[in-house]
Amino acid sequence: MSTHRFILEPYKGVSTQHTCSNCHRKRCFSKYIDTERQIQFPDYVGRCDHEQKCGYHFTPRDYFERNPSEKEKLFEDSFQKHVSIREAQLKATYYIDLKIVNLSLQRYPDNKLFQFLSAQFGEAETLKLMKKYKVGTFKHWDGATVFWQTDYQNRVRTGKIMLYNPATGKRIKELYNHVTWVHSVLHKEDYNLKQCFFGEHLLPEDKTVLLHWSKARKRQSLPPTTYPNSYGLHRVERTVVSTPTVCPFS
């Protein structure tokens, strides 16, 4: 398949064979076309099939050299196309349907992480924490946990799905690492993901809150006294944390 923008019109019957502009023979002349359909060349831009007796060949380059204004227009069109592609790349952030999120905030007795935490803190306290941090149950794996990335405007960017051992509270890594993303599971093609902090939706409740930073989502949703040495304590301005381009947790 040709990668050139300007090509001789492919043969599709007598309608694509024209009269030569030089020797005037009929049905022996092929015109040049623009594969992007932006430029309509005059009838004389093309090639005669009678290479020996006629030899006429007027190329798009010849046309642009004789018509500088058309060449400038070509560059302008190319620039506008580049701008359009760039604008398409800067498309809006995608979000997960809240119906999907709300459906996950149930069936906690089946949730393996819920089972482990309930044994440590009791079902009531565990349910309170998981509801607060929007930690749900996802059926991708039996008893899997989903940590929803909900921004400060309560828009859900995506969710990270993980499977835990209900006895140890550790992630299941046997056979393969049981970690994936909701937008991948839902087969969201060309999903424009811009991640946010897990738990960011809680920031508007208190703009001066002291934030406890932790790499592990499981630890973020637990009381600070549970892992006293696993947090770095920082005061963070709300305007910084709520920026859509903040670095996500790994």
PDB file of C-alpha atoms in Angstrom, residues 28-199:
ATOM      1  CA  CYS A  28      -4.142   7.039 -22.018  1.00  0.00           C
ATOM      2  CA  PHE A  29      -3.698   9.706 -19.353  1.00  0.00           C
ATOM      3  CA  SER A  30      -3.723   9.176 -15.568  1.00  0.00           C
ATOM      4  CA  LYS A  31      -4.279  12.145 -13.276  1.00  0.00           C
ATOM      5  CA  TYR A  32      -2.584  12.760  -9.937  1.00  0.00           C
ATOM      6  CA  ILE A  33      -4.829  12.754  -6.886  1.00  0.00           C
ATOM      7  CA  ASP A  34      -4.462  13.816  -3.259  1.00  0.00           C
ATOM      8  CA  THR A  35      -5.101  10.815  -1.007  1.00  0.00           C
ATOM      9  CA  GLU A  36      -6.140  13.222   1.750  1.00  0.00           C
ATOM     10  CA  ARG A  37      -8.683  14.816  -0.598  1.00  0.00           C
ATOM     11  CA  GLN A  38      -7.619  18.348   0.263  1.00  0.00           C
ATOM     12  CA  ILE A  39      -6.156  19.422  -3.098  1.00  0.00           C
ATOM     13  CA  GLN A  40      -7.834  19.133  -6.516  1.00  0.00           C
ATOM     14  CA  PHE A  41      -5.144  19.203  -9.199  1.00  0.00           C
ATOM     15  CA  PRO A  42      -5.855  20.667 -12.673  1.00  0.00           C
ATOM     16  CA  ASP A  43      -6.454  18.190 -15.507  1.00  0.00           C
ATOM     17  CA  TYR A  44      -2.926  18.594 -16.880  1.00  0.00           C
ATOM     18  CA  VAL A  45      -1.234  17.234 -13.734  1.00  0.00           C
ATOM     19  CA  GLY A  46      -0.614  13.589 -14.595  1.00  0.00           C
ATOM     20  CA  ARG A  47       1.201  11.108 -16.834  1.00  0.00           C
ATOM     21  CA  CYS A  48       0.668   9.754 -20.333  1.00  0.00           C
ATOM     22  CA  ASP A  49       0.882   5.992 -20.846  1.00  0.00           C
ATOM     23  CA  HIS A  50       2.730   6.486 -24.163  1.00  0.00           C
ATOM     24  CA  GLU A  51       6.160   6.951 -22.610  1.00  0.00           C
ATOM     25  CA  GLN A  52       8.081   6.588 -25.897  1.00  0.00           C
ATOM     26  CA  LYS A  53       5.841   8.466 -28.367  1.00  0.00           C
ATOM     27  CA  CYS A  54       4.664  11.152 -25.937  1.00  0.00           C
ATOM     28  CA  GLY A  55       6.505  10.967 -22.603  1.00  0.00           C
ATOM     29  CA  TYR A  56       4.374  13.648 -20.979  1.00  0.00           C
ATOM     30  CA  HIS A  57       4.647  13.618 -17.171  1.00  0.00           C
ATOM     31  CA  PHE A  58       3.650  16.631 -15.125  1.00  0.00           C
ATOM     32  CA  THR A  59       4.131  15.856 -11.418  1.00  0.00           C
ATOM     33  CA  PRO A  60       2.644  17.489  -8.290  1.00  0.00           C
ATOM     34  CA  ARG A  61       6.138  18.896  -7.586  1.00  0.00           C
ATOM     35  CA  ASP A  62       6.097  20.616 -10.979  1.00  0.00           C
ATOM     36  CA  TYR A  63       2.683  22.018 -10.162  1.00  0.00           C
ATOM     37  CA  PHE A  64       3.740  23.430  -6.783  1.00  0.00           C
ATOM     38  CA  GLU A  65       6.935  24.948  -8.254  1.00  0.00           C
ATOM     39  CA  ARG A  66       4.844  26.840 -10.786  1.00  0.00           C
ATOM     40  CA  ASN A  67       2.218  27.760  -8.201  1.00  0.00           C
ATOM     41  CA  PRO A  68       4.012  28.945  -5.010  1.00  0.00           C
ATOM     42  CA  SER A  69       0.750  30.118  -3.436  1.00  0.00           C
ATOM     43  CA  GLU A  70      -0.633  26.574  -3.641  1.00  0.00           C
ATOM     44  CA  LYS A  71       2.563  25.274  -2.018  1.00  0.00           C
ATOM     45  CA  GLU A  72       2.079  27.696   0.878  1.00  0.00           C
ATOM     46  CA  LYS A  73      -1.494  26.493   1.220  1.00  0.00           C
ATOM     47  CA  LEU A  74      -0.187  22.910   1.373  1.00  0.00           C
ATOM     48  CA  PHE A  75       2.065  23.798   4.303  1.00  0.00           C
ATOM     49  CA  GLU A  76      -0.789  25.598   6.045  1.00  0.00           C
ATOM     50  CA  ASP A  77      -3.008  22.538   5.673  1.00  0.00           C
ATOM     51  CA  SER A  78      -0.253  20.301   7.044  1.00  0.00           C
ATOM     52  CA  PHE A  79       0.208  22.627  10.024  1.00  0.00           C
ATOM     53  CA  GLN A  80      -3.516  22.688  10.743  1.00  0.00           C
ATOM     54  CA  LYS A  81      -3.598  18.903  10.571  1.00  0.00           C
ATOM     55  CA  HIS A  82      -0.744  18.734  13.087  1.00  0.00           C
ATOM     56  CA  VAL A  83      -2.601  21.123  15.392  1.00  0.00           C
ATOM     57  CA  SER A  84      -5.771  19.031  15.119  1.00  0.00           C
ATOM     58  CA  ILE A  85      -3.870  15.869  16.018  1.00  0.00           C
ATOM     59  CA  ARG A  86      -2.290  17.641  18.986  1.00  0.00           C
ATOM     60  CA  GLU A  87      -5.688  18.855  20.175  1.00  0.00           C
ATOM     61  CA  ALA A  88      -7.051  15.329  19.907  1.00  0.00           C
ATOM     62  CA  GLN A  89      -4.176  14.121  22.086  1.00  0.00           C
ATOM     63  CA  LEU A  90      -5.185  16.663  24.729  1.00  0.00           C
ATOM     64  CA  LYS A  91      -8.647  15.194  25.009  1.00  0.00           C
ATOM     65  CA  ALA A  92     -10.659  15.303  28.207  1.00  0.00           C
ATOM     66  CA  THR A  93     -10.144  12.961  31.138  1.00  0.00           C
ATOM     67  CA  TYR A  94     -12.368   9.887  31.152  1.00  0.00           C
ATOM     68  CA  TYR A  95     -14.347   8.709  34.181  1.00  0.00           C
ATOM     69  CA  ILE A  96     -15.982   5.507  35.367  1.00  0.00           C
ATOM     70  CA  ASP A  97     -19.781   5.363  35.555  1.00  0.00           C
ATOM     71  CA  LEU A  98     -20.886   5.879  39.164  1.00  0.00           C
ATOM     72  CA  LYS A  99     -23.405   3.056  38.769  1.00  0.00           C
ATOM     73  CA  ILE A 100     -20.498   0.634  38.449  1.00  0.00           C
ATOM     74  CA  VAL A 101     -18.831   2.156  41.500  1.00  0.00           C
ATOM     75  CA  ASN A 102     -21.969   1.972  43.633  1.00  0.00           C
ATOM     76  CA  LEU A 103     -22.586  -1.646  42.660  1.00  0.00           C
ATOM     77  CA  SER A 104     -19.154  -2.527  44.018  1.00  0.00           C
ATOM     78  CA  LEU A 105     -19.834  -0.977  47.434  1.00  0.00           C
ATOM     79  CA  GLN A 106     -21.606  -4.081  48.680  1.00  0.00           C
ATOM     80  CA  ARG A 107     -21.107  -7.856  49.095  1.00  0.00           C
ATOM     81  CA  TYR A 108     -18.412  -7.110  51.660  1.00  0.00           C
ATOM     82  CA  PRO A 109     -18.676 -10.518  53.369  1.00  0.00           C
ATOM     83  CA  ASP A 110     -17.325 -12.001  50.104  1.00  0.00           C
ATOM     84  CA  ASN A 111     -14.447  -9.534  49.987  1.00  0.00           C
ATOM     85  CA  LYS A 112     -11.160 -11.240  50.989  1.00  0.00           C
ATOM     86  CA  LEU A 113      -9.608  -8.034  52.308  1.00  0.00           C
ATOM     87  CA  PHE A 114     -12.764  -7.277  54.286  1.00  0.00           C
ATOM     88  CA  GLN A 115     -12.556 -10.726  55.831  1.00  0.00           C
ATOM     89  CA  PHE A 116      -8.981 -10.134  56.954  1.00  0.00           C
ATOM     90  CA  LEU A 117      -9.606  -6.637  58.328  1.00  0.00           C
ATOM     91  CA  SER A 118     -12.790  -7.725  60.094  1.00  0.00           C
ATOM     92  CA  ALA A 119     -10.764 -10.276  62.026  1.00  0.00           C
ATOM     93  CA  GLN A 120      -8.474  -7.452  63.165  1.00  0.00           C
ATOM     94  CA  PHE A 121     -10.889  -4.580  63.851  1.00  0.00           C
ATOM     95  CA  GLY A 122     -14.385  -6.039  63.713  1.00  0.00           C
ATOM     96  CA  GLU A 123     -16.902  -5.900  60.886  1.00  0.00           C
ATOM     97  CA  ALA A 124     -18.482  -2.576  61.894  1.00  0.00           C
ATOM     98  CA  GLU A 125     -15.198  -0.622  61.934  1.00  0.00           C
ATOM     99  CA  THR A 126     -13.968  -2.297  58.753  1.00  0.00           C
ATOM    100  CA  LEU A 127     -17.203  -1.534  56.903  1.00  0.00           C
ATOM    101  CA  LYS A 128     -17.014   2.083  58.030  1.00  0.00           C
ATOM    102  CA  LEU A 129     -13.478   2.476  56.725  1.00  0.00           C
ATOM    103  CA  MET A 130     -14.113   0.758  53.387  1.00  0.00           C
ATOM    104  CA  LYS A 131     -17.213   2.854  52.765  1.00  0.00           C
ATOM    105  CA  LYS A 132     -15.345   6.033  53.682  1.00  0.00           C
ATOM    106  CA  TYR A 133     -12.455   5.346  51.326  1.00  0.00           C
ATOM    107  CA  LYS A 134     -14.671   3.880  48.586  1.00  0.00           C
ATOM    108  CA  VAL A 135     -13.129   0.438  48.681  1.00  0.00           C
ATOM    109  CA  GLY A 136     -15.418  -2.082  47.022  1.00  0.00           C
ATOM    110  CA  THR A 137     -15.798  -5.665  45.877  1.00  0.00           C
ATOM    111  CA  PHE A 138     -15.166  -6.610  42.255  1.00  0.00           C
ATOM    112  CA  LYS A 139     -16.068  -9.902  40.583  1.00  0.00           C
ATOM    113  CA  HIS A 140     -13.055 -10.043  38.269  1.00  0.00           C
ATOM    114  CA  TRP A 141     -11.600 -12.528  40.757  1.00  0.00           C
ATOM    115  CA  ASP A 142     -13.616 -14.221  43.478  1.00  0.00           C
ATOM    116  CA  GLY A 143     -13.566 -11.873  46.474  1.00  0.00           C
ATOM    117  CA  ALA A 144     -11.342  -9.259  44.816  1.00  0.00           C
ATOM    118  CA  THR A 145     -11.015  -5.722  46.197  1.00  0.00           C
ATOM    119  CA  VAL A 146     -11.253  -2.548  44.132  1.00  0.00           C
ATOM    120  CA  PHE A 147      -9.717   0.737  45.279  1.00  0.00           C
ATOM    121  CA  TRP A 148     -11.521   3.532  43.460  1.00  0.00           C
ATOM    122  CA  GLN A 149      -9.503   6.604  42.507  1.00  0.00           C
ATOM    123  CA  THR A 150     -12.019   9.304  43.298  1.00  0.00           C
ATOM    124  CA  ASP A 151     -10.894  12.905  42.889  1.00  0.00           C
ATOM    125  CA  TYR A 152     -11.838  15.873  45.071  1.00  0.00           C
ATOM    126  CA  GLN A 153     -14.892  16.504  42.871  1.00  0.00           C
ATOM    127  CA  ASN A 154     -16.124  12.941  43.454  1.00  0.00           C
ATOM    128  CA  ARG A 155     -15.367  11.896  39.877  1.00  0.00           C
ATOM    129  CA  VAL A 156     -13.991   8.378  39.604  1.00  0.00           C
ATOM    130  CA  ARG A 157     -10.911   8.203  37.375  1.00  0.00           C
ATOM    131  CA  THR A 158     -10.480   4.408  37.547  1.00  0.00           C
ATOM    132  CA  GLY A 159     -10.178   1.608  40.064  1.00  0.00           C
ATOM    133  CA  LYS A 160      -7.313  -0.722  40.927  1.00  0.00           C
ATOM    134  CA  ILE A 161      -8.389  -4.326  41.437  1.00  0.00           C
ATOM    135  CA  MET A 162      -6.365  -6.602  43.728  1.00  0.00           C
ATOM    136  CA  LEU A 163      -6.863  -9.987  45.348  1.00  0.00           C
ATOM    137  CA  TYR A 164      -5.846 -10.609  48.975  1.00  0.00           C
ATOM    138  CA  ASN A 165      -5.268 -13.619  51.154  1.00  0.00           C
ATOM    139  CA  PRO A 166      -8.052 -13.486  53.797  1.00  0.00           C
ATOM    140  CA  ALA A 167      -5.819 -15.139  56.407  1.00  0.00           C
ATOM    141  CA  THR A 168      -2.661 -13.023  56.025  1.00  0.00           C
ATOM    142  CA  GLY A 169      -3.929  -9.846  54.381  1.00  0.00           C
ATOM    143  CA  LYS A 170      -1.181 -10.097  51.754  1.00  0.00           C
ATOM    144  CA  ARG A 171      -1.769  -9.797  48.041  1.00  0.00           C
ATOM    145  CA  ILE A 172      -2.060 -12.987  46.006  1.00  0.00           C
ATOM    146  CA  LYS A 173       0.949 -13.303  43.704  1.00  0.00           C
ATOM    147  CA  GLU A 174       0.945 -17.050  43.089  1.00  0.00           C
ATOM    148  CA  LEU A 175       0.767 -18.137  39.436  1.00  0.00           C
ATOM    149  CA  TYR A 176       0.623 -14.441  38.568  1.00  0.00           C
ATOM    150  CA  ASN A 177       0.265 -11.083  40.283  1.00  0.00           C
ATOM    151  CA  HIS A 178      -3.464 -10.519  40.799  1.00  0.00           C
ATOM    152  CA  VAL A 179      -3.537  -6.813  39.968  1.00  0.00           C
ATOM    153  CA  THR A 180      -5.414  -5.020  37.178  1.00  0.00           C
ATOM    154  CA  TRP A 181      -7.420  -1.884  36.406  1.00  0.00           C
ATOM    155  CA  VAL A 182     -11.165  -1.398  36.033  1.00  0.00           C
ATOM    156  CA  HIS A 183     -10.916   0.469  32.718  1.00  0.00           C
ATOM    157  CA  SER A 184      -8.916  -2.473  31.338  1.00  0.00           C
ATOM    158  CA  VAL A 185     -11.391  -5.065  32.604  1.00  0.00           C
ATOM    159  CA  LEU A 186     -14.268  -3.088  31.072  1.00  0.00           C
ATOM    160  CA  HIS A 187     -12.370  -2.979  27.756  1.00  0.00           C
ATOM    161  CA  LYS A 188     -12.482   0.812  27.546  1.00  0.00           C
ATOM    162  CA  GLU A 189     -10.604   1.483  24.307  1.00  0.00           C
ATOM    163  CA  ASP A 190      -8.489   4.643  24.069  1.00  0.00           C
ATOM    164  CA  TYR A 191      -9.318   5.391  27.702  1.00  0.00           C
ATOM    165  CA  ASN A 192      -7.723   8.723  28.580  1.00  0.00           C
ATOM    166  CA  LEU A 193      -6.676   8.101  32.182  1.00  0.00           C
ATOM    167  CA  LYS A 194      -5.371  10.850  34.441  1.00  0.00           C
ATOM    168  CA  GLN A 195      -4.865   9.378  37.870  1.00  0.00           C
ATOM    169  CA  CYS A 196      -5.417  11.097  41.202  1.00  0.00           C
ATOM    170  CA  PHE A 197      -4.585  10.285  44.806  1.00  0.00           C
ATOM    171  CA  PHE A 198      -6.466   7.418  46.378  1.00  0.00           C
ATOM    172  CA  GLY A 199      -8.645   9.025  49.083  1.00  0.00           C
TER     173      GLY A 199
END
